[in-house]
XYZ file of C-alpha atoms in Angstrom:
453
model
C 59.272 -153.877 -169.721
C 55.593 -155.078 -168.414
C 55.746 -152.203 -166.413
C 56.347 -149.592 -169.282
C 53.575 -151.136 -170.874
C 51.059 -150.828 -168.217
C 52.427 -147.057 -168.073
C 51.944 -146.469 -171.502
C 48.428 -148.195 -171.600
C 47.239 -145.893 -168.856
C 48.577 -142.754 -170.804
C 46.594 -143.775 -173.541
C 43.688 -144.377 -172.058
C 43.063 -141.316 -170.115
C 44.450 -139.278 -172.725
C 40.934 -139.858 -173.925
C 38.504 -136.980 -172.647
C 35.652 -139.287 -172.335
C 37.423 -141.797 -169.593
C 37.610 -138.460 -167.268
C 34.410 -137.795 -167.970
C 32.768 -141.259 -167.061
C 34.740 -141.243 -163.686
C 33.616 -137.513 -162.917
C 29.939 -138.907 -163.589
C 30.216 -141.721 -161.340
C 31.942 -139.545 -158.246
C 29.407 -136.846 -158.622
C 26.782 -139.468 -159.085
C 27.978 -141.837 -156.083
C 28.439 -138.768 -153.750
C 24.891 -137.297 -154.571
C 23.406 -141.002 -153.915
C 25.128 -141.032 -150.373
C 23.905 -137.047 -149.618
C 20.062 -138.359 -151.038
C 20.468 -141.721 -149.059
C 21.214 -140.500 -145.651
C 19.109 -137.446 -146.022
C 16.071 -139.951 -146.470
C 17.057 -142.240 -143.645
C 17.879 -139.118 -141.326
C 14.328 -137.555 -142.351
C 12.610 -140.973 -140.884
C 15.001 -140.765 -137.975
C 13.464 -137.168 -137.299
C 10.251 -138.319 -137.497
C 10.719 -141.642 -134.925
C 11.955 -138.752 -132.634
C 9.370 -136.710 -132.902
C 6.757 -139.561 -132.481
C 8.238 -140.545 -129.057
C 8.060 -137.023 -127.663
C 4.408 -137.005 -129.098
C 3.240 -140.515 -127.954
C 4.660 -139.606 -124.277
C 2.797 -136.163 -124.478
C -0.459 -137.873 -125.621
C -0.297 -140.159 -123.379
C -0.150 -138.038 -120.802
C -3.370 -135.646 -121.746
C -5.142 -138.633 -122.036
C -4.804 -139.503 -118.723
C -6.035 -135.857 -117.855
C -9.178 -135.855 -119.779
C -9.853 -139.807 -120.199
C -8.639 -140.538 -117.008
C -12.067 -141.477 -115.352
C -12.694 -144.944 -117.583
C -9.829 -147.049 -118.794
C -11.396 -148.672 -121.825
C -11.946 -144.624 -122.809
C -8.542 -144.240 -122.238
C -7.064 -146.732 -123.985
C -9.786 -146.273 -126.963
C -7.783 -142.617 -127.415
C -4.184 -143.947 -126.385
C -1.573 -144.870 -129.391
C 1.182 -147.184 -128.955
C 4.078 -146.990 -131.741
C 6.692 -149.553 -132.995
C 9.160 -147.981 -134.956
C 11.386 -149.885 -137.675
C 14.655 -148.432 -136.839
C 16.872 -147.771 -140.045
C 20.738 -149.375 -139.894
C 23.490 -147.122 -140.970
C 23.490 -149.283 -144.272
C 20.046 -148.477 -145.094
C 21.530 -144.854 -146.232
C 23.254 -147.275 -148.801
C 20.415 -148.980 -150.155
C 17.141 -147.536 -149.220
C 15.153 -151.063 -150.761
C 11.414 -150.873 -149.820
C 11.753 -148.215 -146.804
C 10.110 -146.043 -149.286
C 6.727 -147.851 -149.555
C 6.120 -149.850 -146.556
C 5.745 -147.997 -143.418
C 8.333 -147.623 -140.946
C 6.366 -146.066 -138.089
C 3.014 -147.817 -137.113
C 1.134 -146.400 -133.687
C -2.033 -148.626 -132.451
C -4.323 -148.566 -129.906
C -5.625 -151.948 -128.254
C -8.610 -152.044 -130.623
C -8.926 -154.192 -133.814
C -5.338 -154.507 -135.300
C -5.907 -155.523 -139.008
C -7.588 -152.179 -139.292
C -4.643 -150.396 -138.015
C -1.682 -152.171 -139.387
C -1.441 -150.695 -143.034
C -2.114 -146.786 -142.121
C 0.950 -145.172 -143.606
C 1.981 -141.364 -144.616
C 0.535 -140.143 -147.768
C 2.858 -140.018 -150.618
C 2.746 -139.003 -154.414
C 2.646 -141.657 -156.430
C 5.276 -140.409 -159.147
C 7.643 -139.951 -156.471
C 7.496 -143.527 -154.948
C 7.412 -144.495 -158.888
C 11.140 -142.714 -159.072
C 12.042 -143.753 -155.607
C 15.315 -142.718 -153.833
C 18.639 -142.066 -155.159
C 21.460 -143.910 -153.186
C 24.420 -145.198 -153.771
C 23.443 -148.917 -154.192
C 21.526 -147.043 -157.292
C 24.473 -145.766 -158.570
C 26.612 -149.372 -158.593
C 23.800 -151.052 -159.919
C 22.654 -148.767 -162.810
C 25.372 -146.059 -164.116
C 28.512 -148.337 -163.061
C 27.851 -150.486 -165.961
C 26.927 -147.704 -168.417
C 30.336 -146.490 -167.649
C 31.931 -149.595 -168.143
C 29.979 -150.593 -171.107
C 31.539 -146.955 -172.642
C 35.133 -148.042 -171.721
C 34.980 -151.314 -172.970
C 32.442 -151.345 -176.301
C 35.229 -150.429 -178.633
C 38.131 -152.118 -177.190
C 39.246 -154.777 -180.127
C 36.973 -153.116 -182.888
C 38.268 -149.569 -182.323
C 42.070 -151.040 -182.680
C 40.644 -152.694 -185.994
C 38.817 -150.185 -187.412
C 41.984 -147.835 -186.768
C 44.351 -149.961 -188.358
C 46.360 -150.427 -185.595
C 45.294 -153.865 -184.499
C 47.349 -155.169 -187.311
C 50.586 -153.628 -185.906
C 49.547 -154.809 -182.529
C 49.215 -158.349 -183.558
C 52.608 -158.649 -185.212
C 54.101 -157.371 -181.835
C 52.958 -160.516 -179.747
C 52.820 -164.063 -180.298
C 49.326 -164.030 -178.128
C 47.231 -161.217 -178.993
C 44.386 -161.983 -176.415
C 47.171 -160.707 -173.714
C 47.024 -157.333 -175.447
C 43.502 -157.336 -175.003
C 44.162 -158.453 -171.377
C 46.119 -155.706 -170.683
C 43.838 -153.300 -172.062
C 40.860 -154.774 -170.074
C 42.901 -154.619 -166.766
C 43.653 -151.102 -167.496
C 39.908 -150.302 -167.230
C 38.672 -153.224 -164.526
C 41.519 -151.176 -162.407
C 39.747 -147.482 -162.970
C 36.608 -148.466 -162.534
C 37.538 -150.272 -159.114
C 39.259 -147.894 -157.842
C 36.697 -145.461 -158.554
C 34.278 -147.808 -156.505
C 36.653 -148.416 -153.355
C 36.790 -144.507 -153.291
C 33.129 -144.453 -153.281
C 32.873 -147.343 -150.674
C 35.159 -145.466 -148.756
C 33.461 -142.273 -148.579
C 30.366 -144.383 -147.508
C 32.184 -145.669 -144.840
C 33.219 -142.516 -143.297
C 30.030 -140.630 -144.418
C 27.322 -143.266 -143.290
C 29.535 -144.396 -140.032
C 29.524 -147.902 -141.273
C 31.469 -150.499 -139.127
C 34.278 -152.228 -140.637
C 32.543 -155.808 -140.375
C 31.494 -158.676 -142.009
C 28.348 -156.901 -143.472
C 31.106 -154.427 -145.189
C 33.069 -157.333 -146.548
C 30.096 -158.831 -147.872
C 28.909 -155.624 -149.249
C 32.379 -155.268 -151.462
C 32.310 -158.958 -152.454
C 29.148 -158.640 -153.765
C 29.685 -155.191 -155.913
C 32.783 -156.586 -157.092
C 31.307 -159.203 -158.749
C 28.462 -157.539 -160.522
C 31.168 -155.296 -161.671
C 32.923 -158.030 -163.148
C 30.041 -159.314 -164.540
C 29.181 -156.681 -166.659
C 32.982 -156.685 -167.560
C 32.617 -160.239 -168.426
C 29.387 -159.291 -170.409
C 31.440 -156.779 -172.450
C 34.134 -159.529 -172.934
C 31.909 -161.606 -174.260
C 30.777 -159.194 -177.071
C 34.231 -158.194 -177.867
C 35.229 -161.765 -178.478
C 32.220 -161.916 -181.219
C 34.379 -159.744 -183.283
C 31.627 -157.012 -184.740
C 31.909 -153.487 -184.957
C 31.977 -150.341 -182.529
C 28.381 -149.348 -183.295
C 27.125 -153.183 -183.256
C 28.939 -153.645 -179.782
C 27.520 -150.461 -178.508
C 23.735 -151.672 -179.563
C 24.057 -154.917 -178.277
C 25.687 -154.033 -174.740
C 22.887 -151.064 -174.269
C 20.460 -153.497 -175.040
C 21.696 -155.558 -172.141
C 21.683 -153.410 -170.036
C 18.151 -151.854 -170.934
C 16.680 -155.659 -170.787
C 18.299 -156.729 -167.466
C 18.055 -153.579 -165.645
C 14.778 -152.364 -166.822
C 12.783 -154.473 -168.838
C 13.360 -158.063 -166.584
C 12.565 -156.271 -163.875
C 9.277 -154.783 -165.154
C 8.170 -157.751 -166.496
C 8.649 -159.907 -163.503
C 6.840 -156.994 -161.167
C 3.858 -157.332 -164.105
C 4.191 -161.468 -163.639
C 3.735 -160.782 -159.932
C 1.036 -158.828 -159.842
C -0.866 -161.463 -162.273
C 0.440 -164.508 -160.453
C 0.027 -163.367 -156.695
C -2.329 -160.545 -156.491
C -3.333 -159.209 -153.156
C -6.664 -158.212 -153.096
C -6.605 -159.369 -149.342
C -4.914 -156.265 -148.346
C -8.506 -154.438 -148.730
C -10.585 -157.310 -147.966
C -8.752 -157.775 -144.798
C -9.641 -153.931 -143.961
C -13.368 -154.370 -144.766
C -13.586 -158.131 -143.006
C -12.273 -156.561 -139.980
C -14.777 -153.603 -139.585
C -17.900 -155.811 -140.843
C -16.833 -158.343 -138.022
C -16.666 -155.717 -135.422
C -19.865 -153.413 -136.815
C -22.400 -156.300 -137.107
C -22.168 -157.158 -133.433
C -23.875 -154.073 -132.651
C -26.671 -155.288 -134.034
C -26.630 -158.889 -132.466
C -26.891 -160.400 -128.814
C -23.904 -159.495 -126.749
C -23.320 -163.347 -126.137
C -22.536 -163.488 -129.819
C -19.454 -161.481 -129.224
C -18.317 -162.830 -126.406
C -18.609 -166.735 -127.101
C -16.484 -165.685 -130.132
C -13.985 -163.984 -127.605
C -13.818 -166.765 -124.709
C -12.719 -169.005 -127.977
C -10.082 -166.786 -128.492
C -9.396 -165.996 -125.053
C -10.346 -168.718 -122.527
C -8.662 -167.597 -119.958
C -10.841 -164.765 -119.603
C -14.244 -166.402 -118.686
C -13.568 -166.011 -114.601
C -14.246 -162.050 -115.113
C -17.494 -161.527 -114.876
C -19.232 -159.560 -117.310
C -21.852 -156.937 -116.310
C -24.966 -158.335 -118.689
C -26.853 -155.424 -116.779
C -25.063 -152.536 -118.276
C -26.542 -151.516 -122.040
C -22.709 -151.047 -122.825
C -19.682 -151.819 -121.668
C -15.991 -151.593 -122.656
C -15.973 -155.563 -121.728
C -18.512 -156.104 -124.710
C -16.626 -153.361 -126.739
C -13.035 -154.790 -126.774
C -14.355 -158.346 -127.011
C -16.358 -157.069 -130.717
C -13.041 -155.364 -131.818
C -11.322 -158.972 -131.339
C -13.928 -160.321 -133.185
C -13.204 -158.383 -135.859
C -9.801 -159.269 -135.986
C -10.491 -162.839 -135.956
C -12.821 -162.829 -138.555
C -10.001 -160.803 -140.660
C -7.298 -163.495 -139.617
C -7.915 -165.700 -143.170
C -7.065 -163.013 -145.143
C -4.580 -161.441 -143.528
C -2.601 -164.838 -143.279
C -3.481 -165.210 -147.088
C -1.954 -161.859 -147.816
C 1.057 -162.640 -145.868
C 1.816 -165.876 -147.531
C 1.325 -164.150 -151.058
C 4.126 -161.799 -149.970
C 5.977 -164.226 -149.216
C 5.745 -166.042 -151.953
C 6.121 -162.811 -154.332
C 9.319 -162.635 -152.231
C 10.429 -166.459 -152.923
C 9.521 -165.830 -156.466
C 11.812 -162.649 -157.045
C 14.656 -164.329 -155.118
C 14.219 -167.337 -157.517
C 14.239 -165.189 -160.820
C 17.036 -163.016 -159.976
C 19.397 -165.907 -159.857
C 19.503 -165.179 -163.800
C 19.131 -161.545 -163.202
C 22.394 -159.816 -161.740
C 20.785 -156.453 -161.475
C 18.073 -157.705 -159.471
C 20.068 -159.860 -157.594
C 22.441 -157.210 -156.141
C 19.631 -154.898 -155.280
C 17.896 -157.945 -153.329
C 21.241 -158.824 -151.402
C 22.381 -155.357 -150.898
C 18.712 -154.623 -149.631
C 18.929 -157.755 -147.042
C 22.128 -156.626 -146.077
C 20.801 -152.946 -145.169
C 17.826 -154.460 -143.776
C 15.243 -152.849 -146.058
C 14.061 -155.689 -148.400
C 10.618 -157.107 -148.079
C 11.254 -159.935 -145.686
C 12.504 -157.488 -142.906
C 9.232 -155.302 -143.307
C 7.159 -158.879 -143.123
C 8.938 -159.490 -139.684
C 8.285 -156.016 -138.685
C 4.780 -156.508 -139.107
C 4.504 -159.779 -137.305
C 6.744 -157.608 -134.283
C 3.894 -155.589 -134.012
C 1.308 -158.458 -134.062
C 3.084 -159.458 -131.286
C 3.373 -156.559 -129.324
C -0.033 -155.950 -129.789
C -1.353 -159.318 -128.596
C 1.026 -158.256 -125.415
C -0.865 -154.884 -125.124
C -4.023 -156.677 -125.016
C -3.109 -159.723 -122.781
C -1.728 -156.491 -120.187
C -4.861 -154.110 -120.698
C -7.572 -156.845 -121.003
C -8.198 -157.903 -117.131
C -7.856 -154.355 -116.273
C -10.485 -153.280 -118.164
C -12.691 -156.423 -117.236
C -12.253 -155.610 -113.497
C -12.977 -151.569 -114.412
C -9.386 -150.623 -112.552
C -8.526 -147.160 -112.130
C -6.385 -145.490 -114.905
C -3.670 -144.142 -111.998
C -3.386 -147.706 -111.191
C -1.295 -148.217 -114.301
C 1.995 -147.154 -114.916
C 2.082 -145.189 -118.029
C 5.751 -144.167 -118.418
C 6.252 -147.781 -119.259
C 4.437 -147.901 -122.494
C 7.192 -145.883 -124.821
C 7.670 -146.049 -128.042
C 9.108 -149.486 -129.354
C 12.313 -149.540 -131.439
C 12.459 -152.802 -133.442
C 15.790 -153.585 -134.303
C 16.755 -156.615 -136.875
C 20.001 -157.419 -137.590
C 19.641 -160.450 -140.143
C 21.485 -159.697 -143.606
C 19.459 -161.855 -145.951
C 20.416 -164.631 -147.778
C 24.418 -163.592 -149.789
C 25.671 -166.848 -150.845
C 22.812 -167.579 -153.425
C 23.493 -163.748 -155.040
C 27.314 -164.677 -154.924
C 26.991 -167.981 -156.329
C 24.673 -166.712 -158.914
C 27.234 -163.848 -160.105
C 29.986 -165.651 -159.983
C 28.693 -168.990 -162.537
C 27.400 -166.097 -164.656
C 30.911 -164.607 -164.901
C 32.449 -167.579 -165.670
C 30.179 -168.787 -168.416
C 30.774 -165.364 -170.262
C 34.158 -165.628 -169.542
C 34.184 -168.946 -170.710
C 32.620 -168.346 -173.996
C 34.744 -165.429 -174.731
C 37.946 -167.174 -174.457
C 36.527 -169.485 -176.623
C 35.505 -167.226 -179.131
C 39.052 -165.199 -178.933
C 40.505 -169.220 -179.129
C 38.776 -169.877 -182.410
C 39.197 -166.720 -184.402
C 42.412 -164.717 -185.732
C 41.304 -160.931 -186.136
């Protein structure tokens, strides 16, 4: 009997052309999100491959033209590190479009080079890149609203609800049956898109995939729970539609914008420019000072290099020049630390606020799984600092001893690939979504229990 009832519900549901249109919109936008997301990461992969080839060619060219002085050679030679996109980055691009994923640095001052990136159209960055995560977070809720807003009020306004109530001792079962039909349709569409992503993006069937499925399932369930609660208030179809659309606007557009404004005011980052200025100031001012000023500061940072004799009789030496560069970084260090701390505070604040904003929470969780969040970028920057320090410790003794360029095995300095396999914090997002779903569902059941429609 139940099977026949559900078959009838499905027939009634799909008889509405709006349903087929909504499903078609999800499929088209989902496939488009997959294509654009993969195209975005493919372009980054191509740039990284070209950069690796160019680094080898430029190093060989520098050896040819600047091979007489190691200091001059290192002045012109760049050593690159790439933040490699995971396959999941095509699913959720995150902040990879605004944060540099490929950075080339020389052995000179680091802070002036760390924030170099490609020029981009600000309007393009404002719009962002479309990916499948965007479809799930923004478009799926709209389709859920379209499927659910008149679930009860439509039957009441058409005069059918009284007949349905007379045929059931528990009217809530009728609504629940209709809800299950809509939920199964939306979830089936979501599973088809996820299956397409697994094949198209070559995603591994691992715990990361399971986490994505769980988070997205809970996010969609949140919107069903919200719709269920709005319906339980017993208002008209127009009121339900306006209420749900208003919730979508507030949760997915207005609230994130307000959070961003608050972050900008609460944690401004003027240190980004100040750090670069301080680094250049700390280096340039040493030209007009006694050489010992730069060397004293340099030995304070690297006391192990005191053993190398300094050629004081020379008007210019690479020993002194690289010491000045290090002075610039030392002078900019407080600003760099402050900026890093503020970015971490921004990340922590957003994570805390997201506990009550499901859209932001889901986006942050997906970005963490995909390795395209702010924390992953901060880790990438730290990896560059560590690599730059290794280069300095390797080349400084050779510079100070005036070793020939040919004594260095330049083939070992290839483009570095940064691969980080963390998934970010998944459980806070899962728990916050579960709590919100429970509260909304409980409130809806309470409303249905005290009202007679």
